[in-house]
Amino acid sequence: MANRPHITLQQIRTRASGQSFSRGESYYNTDAVTNTIRRGDEIEALCQGSYPEPYRVWAQLDKTGIVATRCNCEYDWGGDCKHVVALLLTYLHQPDQFEARQTLQEGLLKRSKEDLIDIIMLMVTRYPDLQTIVDSPTPNEVVTGQVPLDTLSVRQQLRDAFVGYVYDDGYGQDFAPSRAMNQAASVADRLSQRGDWPHAAAVYRTILEEFAKMDEGYFYPHDDLYDSLYRVTAALEQCLTQPAVDENDDERRAILNALLGVFIWDMQMGGYGLSDDMPELILRFTHREDIAAIRKRVEAARDQQMKRYQGNWGAEAYITFLTELDMLDEVDQDVLIGRLYGYGMDYLLTAKLLAFGRLDEAIDVIQNNMEGAFEQKRALNLLAERGQEVKAQQLAEDILASKYDYDLARWLLDRYRANGNQEGLLRWQKRQMAERPSVQNYGELKTIAQALGQWDDLRPQIIRDLDNRSEYPVLTQVYLHDGEWALAWDTLPKVRGNTYYGRSLELDVADASYRATPKRAIPVFIKYARQHIDKRGRDNYQQAASLLAKVQQAYDQLDEIETWETLIAELRQEHKRLPALKDELNKAGL
């Protein structure tokens, strides 16, 4: 058919991971997709998967290709699932298999009023929660004044979806909350489209109020819920720009309270990021006369949060909010700063001091009040962003001089690297190597010292220091880094247990040097290959085969092929009752 939407194989591949596409292709090839239907630009089908009940798959298309897809399976790892891939491949290769049917709207428009009532009655009987939708007033009824706007039915619809909400509904996700929010929002959307902003705002606000009452014990966020919340929040933002809403003090304050409720709820949940922009949105539409009530509620939430976690976790977001309220309320600068001193939030205090141009006070707070590299780094970044890069670096030097911190030193190194300060880089990279010896720090130090022509003098000092401190694991890795294979083998016996952070240094040395020192590497490879075989299992057999392949290469390099053939024959005979091992050896060409 000429008006049939077209899609491409590349579009299908792009929308799915490689694994999902491969598995979806297998489903397509085994005819797992049945009951194929096309309704205008939408296609739907059933796909038989791993459960007895087939999955319902759907896709919306247009002249550009694939617009949206949906499946009721548990997949939630990004991109289209394998069942959707199977649907799209079926449509791509066998479009005529899809039976053309009328759209839902076309079908309903052909029905008589009596037929529609019978259909709705049947649907409500089968799905009782639809009763709340029937009870909800239509936008037309509200706009024409046939019925007053009563949000109680909307609230009940939302509560039915939210109460006892759990993430897993048998298919991996429960979309009831987002569906209910979208259904209610669609009513408000039509009201706003007709210019009835106050009624639209009341419905949107109701959605947020009920959302913030959701029992946190059952909550687990997913993308649909995020999208629904953002949709409602954006719509309320638009409502607040309308004079009919903004000039209605009661409704404006009710909306601000609803937004604040979601913000507080999210913070109590642990910060899912659902309300990151809420404070800014609230502040934009807050009038001076609203401030006292908002401050009181935020302070109560802050106190509860600090009591709940027995510390100040999450309190920073509240105090930031309170500080911005103070700014909006034109609180005296010294009073505001005094409050921040009292809160003990040194980062926020530093930010405000810098914003007010009180540089010396900010530096004093960073240097004398702050503890911990995380806070110090945040504050130093602020200082640099305010055009005080040199002061930030010098302050970091001063702090490190009194108390060394590896992470803060890393921050300073990054700043020196970005600014091309080679001397500073060398000085602090030497300190990093001395404080925390590692092959990574060694490599970075080598690069810097070579650029300054100081490596030949510096390297012997580092080697002596590592030897004197018995840092044999690091010394072994250093020799590997520099390709000094014999020294690495000679140092290895000094490493206790031949392990370093759970890794076998013995195997690392063998792996790095077997082409240069095959005779020393072969026994190590054989030892670990046997260990993997003894552990059993396909993964271990693959590891063993990989090690034995290196043994073969080493013997080949030594021109001792007969020795290798004897070894592999003995291993095969010894483990002849392990067919999976034999299979992996064959795959490896052994």
XYZ file of C-alpha atoms in Angstrom:
590
model
C 0.000 0.000 0.000
C 1.297 3.411 -0.969
C 0.286 5.057 2.308
C 1.905 2.415 4.476
C 4.723 3.827 6.683
C 8.190 2.462 5.917
C 11.092 1.621 8.240
C 14.673 0.475 7.643
C 16.906 -2.208 9.117
C 19.365 0.472 10.261
C 16.626 2.245 12.233
C 15.811 -0.997 14.041
C 19.495 -1.667 14.810
C 20.050 1.878 16.073
C 17.178 1.665 18.557
C 18.379 -1.553 20.246
C 21.523 -2.898 21.867
C 23.483 -5.495 19.932
C 22.278 -8.245 22.246
C 18.604 -7.190 22.025
C 18.816 -7.005 18.237
C 20.409 -10.449 17.979
C 17.813 -12.062 20.218
C 14.981 -10.206 18.508
C 16.249 -11.509 15.175
C 16.109 -15.054 16.581
C 12.498 -14.490 17.682
C 11.648 -13.217 14.211
C 13.313 -16.209 12.524
C 11.361 -18.652 14.721
C 8.006 -16.985 13.953
C 7.465 -15.891 17.549
C 5.434 -12.852 16.408
C 1.717 -13.503 15.880
C -1.589 -11.613 15.756
C -0.034 -8.857 13.645
C -2.263 -5.806 13.181
C -1.796 -2.344 11.702
C -4.045 0.534 12.735
C -3.108 3.539 10.645
C 0.459 4.406 11.658
C 0.481 1.995 14.585
C 1.400 -1.686 14.518
C 0.801 -4.253 17.260
C 1.247 -7.976 17.814
C 1.912 -10.736 20.321
C 5.439 -12.078 20.765
C 6.020 -15.428 22.418
C 8.912 -15.079 24.833
C 10.200 -16.938 27.878
C 6.855 -16.793 29.727
C 3.792 -18.877 28.814
C 1.811 -15.674 28.297
C 2.976 -13.871 25.129
C 4.122 -10.262 25.386
C 2.119 -7.431 23.858
C 4.241 -5.278 21.553
C 3.350 -2.006 19.871
C 5.028 0.616 17.730
C 4.055 3.975 16.311
C 5.460 4.893 12.901
C 5.416 7.930 10.641
C 6.914 8.977 7.330
C 10.364 9.300 8.953
C 10.344 5.822 10.475
C 9.896 4.601 14.051
C 8.445 7.137 16.505
C 7.796 5.123 19.671
C 7.614 1.527 20.876
C 6.197 -0.326 23.854
C 6.291 -3.830 25.334
C 4.937 -5.186 28.625
C 8.044 -7.257 29.302
C 10.475 -6.612 32.149
C 13.281 -5.191 29.985
C 14.563 -1.826 31.269
C 18.227 -1.542 30.198
C 17.962 1.044 27.456
C 16.739 0.821 23.868
C 14.110 -1.481 22.416
C 13.704 -4.955 23.882
C 14.070 -8.135 21.832
C 10.294 -8.524 21.495
C 9.944 -5.060 19.948
C 12.865 -5.837 17.622
C 11.042 -8.991 16.507
C 7.875 -6.957 15.823
C 9.765 -4.353 13.777
C 11.661 -6.991 11.790
C 8.392 -8.732 11.009
C 6.924 -5.474 9.728
C 10.097 -4.686 7.769
C 10.252 -8.035 5.975
C 6.581 -9.063 5.923
C 4.474 -5.882 5.971
C 1.589 -7.605 4.153
C 1.269 -9.995 7.083
C -0.168 -7.124 9.166
C -3.948 -7.022 8.954
C -5.142 -3.458 8.330
C -7.780 -2.433 10.834
C -9.442 0.827 11.788
C -7.942 2.939 14.525
C -9.520 2.949 17.956
C -10.949 6.422 17.392
C -12.388 5.426 14.007
C -13.986 2.363 15.541
C -15.548 4.299 18.395
C -16.899 7.039 16.112
C -18.902 4.426 14.200
C -20.588 3.130 17.323
C -23.970 4.256 18.529
C -24.380 5.825 21.947
C -25.903 2.576 23.226
C -23.001 0.533 21.871
C -20.490 2.872 23.517
C -22.263 2.587 26.855
C -22.233 -1.211 26.578
C -18.489 -1.177 25.758
C -17.716 1.116 28.694
C -19.826 -0.989 31.058
C -17.940 -4.101 29.944
C -14.574 -2.375 30.409
C -15.463 -1.122 33.885
C -16.700 -4.594 34.859
C -13.406 -6.100 33.769
C -11.253 -3.251 35.116
C -13.099 -1.681 38.095
C -10.495 1.050 38.576
C -11.787 2.659 35.366
C -14.855 3.759 37.338
C -12.939 6.780 38.636
C -12.356 7.943 35.036
C -16.082 7.717 34.328
C -16.779 9.711 37.486
C -14.367 12.478 36.459
C -15.988 15.597 34.914
C -15.125 16.247 31.287
C -13.344 19.456 30.336
C -16.384 20.526 28.345
C -18.635 20.155 31.385
C -16.278 22.292 33.458
C -15.765 24.984 30.838
C -19.484 25.329 30.071
C -20.344 25.386 33.752
C -22.506 22.251 33.606
C -20.622 20.936 36.645
C -18.186 22.599 39.040
C -14.632 21.326 39.013
C -14.402 18.704 41.740
C -10.904 17.280 42.073
C -12.092 14.571 44.473
C -12.642 12.074 41.657
C -9.198 12.916 40.270
C -7.672 12.398 43.703
C -9.416 9.049 44.078
C -8.180 7.904 40.696
C -4.624 8.800 41.661
C -4.878 7.248 45.109
C -6.111 3.975 43.650
C -3.007 3.900 41.436
C -0.591 5.001 44.149
C -1.757 2.946 47.137
C 0.341 -0.176 47.516
C 2.306 0.705 44.397
C 5.189 -1.689 43.847
C 7.756 -1.700 41.097
C 7.341 -5.295 39.979
C 3.899 -6.218 38.629
C 4.924 -9.616 37.285
C 6.353 -8.110 34.130
C 9.076 -6.150 35.882
C 7.420 -2.726 36.104
C 4.257 -1.141 37.425
C 3.160 1.787 35.284
C -0.110 2.401 37.146
C 1.080 5.666 38.788
C 2.350 7.195 35.551
C -0.775 6.078 33.674
C -3.026 7.656 36.303
C -0.984 10.881 36.283
C -1.136 11.081 32.484
C -4.885 10.410 32.429
C -5.523 13.192 34.910
C -3.088 15.495 33.122
C -4.906 14.929 29.822
C -8.048 16.434 31.362
C -6.022 19.454 32.521
C -4.365 19.705 29.092
C -7.745 20.126 27.411
C -8.768 22.719 29.962
C -5.610 24.741 29.316
C -6.103 24.426 25.550
C -9.513 26.054 26.004
C -7.985 28.870 28.035
C -9.348 27.726 31.392
C -6.044 28.140 33.229
C -7.389 28.203 36.803
C -9.194 24.872 36.433
C -6.260 23.346 34.561
C -3.900 24.484 37.328
C -6.162 22.943 39.971
C -5.997 19.530 38.264
C -2.230 19.657 37.699
C -1.731 20.744 41.310
C -3.909 17.873 42.533
C -1.645 15.412 40.716
C 1.443 16.711 42.520
C -0.333 16.807 45.883
C -1.306 13.152 45.604
C 2.085 12.157 44.237
C 3.770 13.627 47.319
C 1.585 11.427 49.525
C 2.833 8.209 47.914
C 4.150 5.748 50.454
C 7.922 5.842 50.115
C 8.171 2.214 51.185
C 6.713 1.145 47.856
C 8.420 3.623 45.587
C 10.926 2.761 42.906
C 11.298 5.325 40.114
C 11.365 4.525 36.433
C 11.516 6.695 33.341
C 7.741 6.811 32.792
C 7.205 8.206 36.273
C 9.927 10.807 35.761
C 8.389 11.809 32.435
C 4.906 12.116 33.935
C 6.140 14.279 36.790
C 8.141 16.547 34.474
C 5.125 16.891 32.201
C 2.886 18.038 35.048
C 5.551 20.357 36.481
C 6.131 22.008 33.099
C 2.376 22.492 32.678
C 2.105 24.109 36.113
C 4.964 26.426 35.214
C 2.982 27.549 32.187
C -0.122 28.008 34.346
C 1.809 30.245 36.738
C 2.702 32.588 33.872
C -1.003 33.258 33.271
C -2.404 36.334 35.085
C -5.585 34.430 35.962
C -3.478 32.062 38.066
C -0.601 34.267 39.243
C -2.963 36.979 40.499
C -5.106 34.457 42.360
C -3.207 34.382 45.659
C -4.893 31.249 46.999
C -4.306 29.187 43.856
C -0.755 30.448 43.380
C 0.144 29.540 46.945
C -1.528 26.150 46.600
C 0.583 25.454 43.499
C 3.777 26.557 45.229
C 2.895 24.303 48.152
C 2.338 21.368 45.795
C 5.708 21.936 44.129
C 7.341 22.266 47.527
C 5.675 19.038 48.631
C 7.279 17.099 45.776
C 10.657 18.649 46.555
C 10.424 17.669 50.242
C 9.134 14.199 49.375
C 12.046 13.624 47.014
C 14.547 14.719 49.653
C 12.981 12.400 52.214
C 13.264 9.566 49.712
C 17.003 10.086 49.456
C 17.169 12.360 46.430
C 16.106 10.592 43.239
C 16.570 13.831 41.306
C 12.840 14.105 40.612
C 12.712 17.676 41.875
C 16.128 19.213 41.204
C 14.573 22.258 39.524
C 11.712 22.711 41.988
C 13.373 25.343 44.249
C 14.241 27.577 41.292
C 10.702 27.241 39.913
C 9.115 27.994 43.287
C 11.325 31.023 43.890
C 10.522 32.468 40.471
C 6.833 32.715 41.279
C 7.081 33.452 44.996
C 5.777 36.852 46.130
C 7.150 38.613 49.184
C 4.011 37.792 51.150
C 4.491 34.049 50.409
C 7.998 33.847 51.862
C 7.227 33.391 55.557
C 4.979 30.364 55.025
C 7.402 28.717 52.603
C 10.342 29.335 54.945
C 8.470 27.785 57.866
C 7.731 24.613 55.897
C 11.288 24.297 54.546
C 12.779 24.776 58.018
C 10.508 22.072 59.430
C 11.522 19.681 56.629
C 15.189 20.493 57.192
C 14.941 19.808 60.923
C 13.134 16.536 60.303
C 15.725 15.503 57.748
C 18.643 16.210 60.081
C 16.939 14.382 62.934
C 16.069 11.446 60.723
C 19.597 10.910 59.475
C 21.300 12.116 62.657
C 23.439 14.449 60.640
C 23.193 16.992 57.888
C 22.639 14.627 54.961
C 20.379 16.392 52.515
C 20.265 19.523 54.671
C 22.391 21.448 52.181
C 19.567 21.484 49.632
C 17.171 22.879 52.232
C 19.630 25.490 53.485
C 20.400 26.544 49.905
C 16.667 27.015 49.440
C 16.392 29.012 52.673
C 19.326 31.208 51.659
C 17.694 32.014 48.329
C 14.485 32.845 50.190
C 16.516 35.268 52.310
C 17.898 36.855 49.155
C 14.387 37.191 47.736
C 13.268 38.704 51.027
C 16.175 41.175 50.825
C 17.537 40.085 54.181
C 20.519 42.158 55.315
C 23.784 40.752 53.976
C 25.407 40.407 57.399
C 22.309 38.713 58.816
C 22.284 36.225 55.932
C 26.003 35.479 56.353
C 25.481 35.075 60.079
C 22.784 32.498 59.477
C 25.082 30.532 57.202
C 27.803 30.569 59.866
C 25.220 29.195 62.276
C 24.182 26.408 59.938
C 27.778 25.188 59.719
C 27.447 24.797 55.940
C 30.886 26.044 54.959
C 30.512 25.483 51.225
C 27.303 27.513 51.040
C 28.887 30.151 53.248
C 31.893 30.355 50.920
C 29.643 30.632 47.868
C 27.720 33.555 49.356
C 30.836 35.316 50.601
C 32.295 35.122 47.103
C 28.996 36.289 45.596
C 29.121 39.318 47.913
C 32.752 40.014 46.988
C 34.063 39.155 50.458
C 37.090 37.256 49.164
C 39.262 37.328 52.283
C 36.470 35.941 54.452
C 35.811 33.182 51.915
C 39.486 32.186 51.892
C 39.521 32.152 55.699
C 36.527 29.773 55.753
C 38.148 27.421 53.229
C 41.492 27.406 55.005
C 40.389 27.267 58.633
C 36.833 25.895 58.773
C 36.606 23.217 56.109
C 37.601 19.645 56.722
C 37.751 17.003 54.054
C 39.023 17.225 50.502
C 35.564 16.946 48.928
C 34.323 20.193 50.466
C 37.671 21.900 49.952
C 37.755 20.978 46.266
C 34.212 22.271 45.726
C 35.097 25.559 47.386
C 38.386 25.903 45.505
C 36.541 25.326 42.237
C 34.197 28.160 43.182
C 37.181 30.368 43.873
C 38.699 29.531 40.478
C 35.370 30.146 38.703
C 35.331 33.640 40.247
C 38.605 34.429 38.476
C 40.817 33.542 41.432
C 42.657 30.560 39.905
C 46.070 31.531 41.311
C 44.655 32.090 44.790
C 42.845 28.746 44.615
C 46.072 26.920 43.760
C 48.056 28.713 46.454
C 45.348 27.974 49.014
C 45.487 24.283 48.075
C 49.277 24.386 48.544
C 48.840 25.977 51.993
C 46.241 23.417 53.078
C 48.397 20.524 51.887
C 51.424 21.941 53.651
C 49.635 21.672 56.991
C 47.789 18.420 56.289
C 48.474 16.247 53.268
C 45.463 14.786 51.446
C 45.874 12.590 48.387
C 42.592 13.647 46.733
C 43.236 17.347 47.241
C 46.724 16.870 45.816
C 45.124 15.208 42.774
C 42.939 18.305 42.391
C 46.007 20.535 42.487
C 47.802 18.330 39.962
C 44.839 18.577 37.587
C 44.876 22.382 37.858
C 48.624 22.541 37.222
C 48.247 20.165 34.292
C 45.459 22.281 32.789
C 47.543 25.448 33.218
C 50.803 23.936 31.965
C 52.672 24.397 35.257
C 55.293 21.683 34.763
C 57.344 22.546 37.848
C 54.272 22.360 40.072
C 53.280 19.110 38.410
C 56.688 17.539 39.061
C 56.781 18.685 42.689
C 53.379 17.298 43.584
C 53.616 14.161 41.478
C 56.795 13.271 43.395
C 54.850 13.806 46.604
C 52.010 11.627 45.345
C 54.435 8.834 44.516
C 56.042 9.098 47.937
C 52.703 9.145 49.774
C 50.934 6.505 47.728
C 53.308 4.403 45.593
C 51.620 2.924 42.529
C 52.532 2.142 38.964
C 49.977 4.770 37.828
C 51.684 7.504 39.853
C 55.051 6.223 38.628
C 53.953 6.489 35.001
C 52.601 10.009 35.445
C 55.778 11.093 37.236
C 57.934 9.598 34.489
C 56.080 11.516 31.782
C 56.460 14.825 33.621
C 60.129 14.302 34.564
C 61.083 13.238 31.034
C 59.496 16.411 29.656
C 61.694 18.436 32.040
C 64.817 16.355 31.353
C 65.052 15.154 34.970
C 64.040 11.512 34.650
C 67.500 9.941 34.476
C 68.429 11.434 37.854
C 65.024 10.857 39.462
C 64.366 7.227 38.530
C 67.202 5.661 40.596
C 65.935 7.553 43.647
C 62.425 6.150 43.160
C 63.708 2.590 42.734
C 65.810 2.870 45.912
C 62.905 4.308 47.846
C 60.542 1.500 46.783
C 63.184 -1.111 47.674
C 63.928 0.474 51.069
C 60.209 0.595 51.903
C 59.717 -3.038 50.769
C 57.137 -1.909 48.205
C 57.844 -5.029 46.174
C 54.440 -5.327 44.433
C 54.778 -1.767 43.099
C 58.456 -2.313 42.257
C 57.538 -5.416 40.262
C 54.916 -3.462 38.326
C 57.388 -0.630 37.744
C 59.836 -3.062 36.148
C 57.022 -4.396 33.963
C 56.066 -0.839 33.039
C 59.623 -0.195 31.863
C 60.004 -3.564 30.148
C 62.719 -4.794 32.499
C 61.488 -8.387 32.509
C 64.404 -10.036 34.323
C 64.214 -7.555 37.204
C 60.460 -8.107 37.445
C 60.978 -11.889 37.742
C 63.774 -11.383 40.295
C 61.618 -9.072 42.464
C 58.529 -11.282 42.288
C 59.626 -13.791 45.000
C 59.773 -10.914 47.492
C 56.037 -10.251 47.028
C 54.133 -11.965 49.809
C 51.725 -14.486 48.322
C 52.512 -13.286 44.803
C 49.274 -11.264 44.918
C 48.463 -7.567 44.898
C 44.911 -6.332 45.536
C 43.561 -9.763 44.660
C 45.499 -10.079 41.409
C 48.194 -12.627 40.745
C 51.382 -10.680 40.091
C 53.014 -13.929 39.057
C 50.514 -14.287 36.232
C 50.831 -10.596 35.305
C 54.607 -10.937 34.997
C 54.283 -14.083 32.909
C 51.650 -12.508 30.680
C 53.700 -9.348 30.094
C 57.012 -11.065 29.457
C 56.385 -14.523 27.983
C 57.633 -13.532 24.556
C 60.918 -12.291 26.091
C 61.251 -14.935 28.820
C 59.226 -17.961 27.636
C 61.001 -20.506 29.866
C 60.028 -18.596 33.032
C 56.469 -17.948 31.889
C 55.499 -21.467 30.767
C 55.322 -23.087 34.276
C 53.186 -20.190 35.514
C 50.692 -20.500 32.653
C 50.435 -24.275 33.142
C 49.928 -23.849 36.893
C 47.016 -21.431 36.490
C 45.505 -23.373 33.590
C 45.331 -26.453 35.818
C 43.741 -24.390 38.590
C 41.002 -23.241 36.241
C 40.386 -26.803 35.036
C 40.067 -28.016 38.623
C 37.430 -25.367 39.342
C 35.246 -26.783 36.547
C 32.732 -24.860 34.487
C 32.666 -23.506 30.947
C 34.084 -20.089 31.922
C 37.047 -21.691 33.708
C 37.711 -23.974 30.742
C 37.801 -20.914 28.466
C 40.343 -19.277 30.783
C 42.430 -22.448 30.824
C 42.371 -22.680 27.022
C 43.493 -19.038 26.761
C 46.476 -19.707 29.040
C 47.398 -22.899 27.227
C 47.356 -21.027 23.928
C 50.145 -18.837 25.328
C 52.022 -21.939 26.419
C 51.816 -23.185 22.844
C 53.164 -19.853 21.545
C 56.022 -19.942 24.076
C 57.056 -23.504 23.120
C 56.800 -22.548 19.466
C 59.160 -19.649 20.122
C 61.578 -22.040 21.839
C 61.226 -24.432 18.900
C 60.045 -27.152 21.296
C 56.865 -28.220 19.503
C 57.243 -31.857 20.568
C 57.290 -30.827 24.249
C 54.061 -28.893 23.689
C 52.392 -31.763 21.863
C 53.282 -34.110 24.702
C 51.860 -31.673 27.268
C 48.545 -31.073 25.513
C 48.116 -34.811 24.829
C 48.659 -35.575 28.519
C 46.158 -32.884 29.566
C 43.540 -34.197 27.156
C 44.029 -37.758 28.391
C 44.001 -36.678 32.038
C 40.689 -34.855 31.611
C 39.085 -36.982 28.926
C 35.829 -37.110 30.903
C 35.370 -33.343 30.621
C 33.691 -32.829 27.221
C 33.231 -29.097 27.812
C 36.979 -28.709 28.337
C 37.651 -30.670 25.176
C 35.241 -28.402 23.320
C 37.018 -25.235 24.535
C 40.438 -26.668 23.649
C 39.171 -27.459 20.164
C 37.758 -23.939 19.770
C 41.163 -22.539 20.728
C 42.861 -24.742 18.144
C 44.734 -26.714 20.789
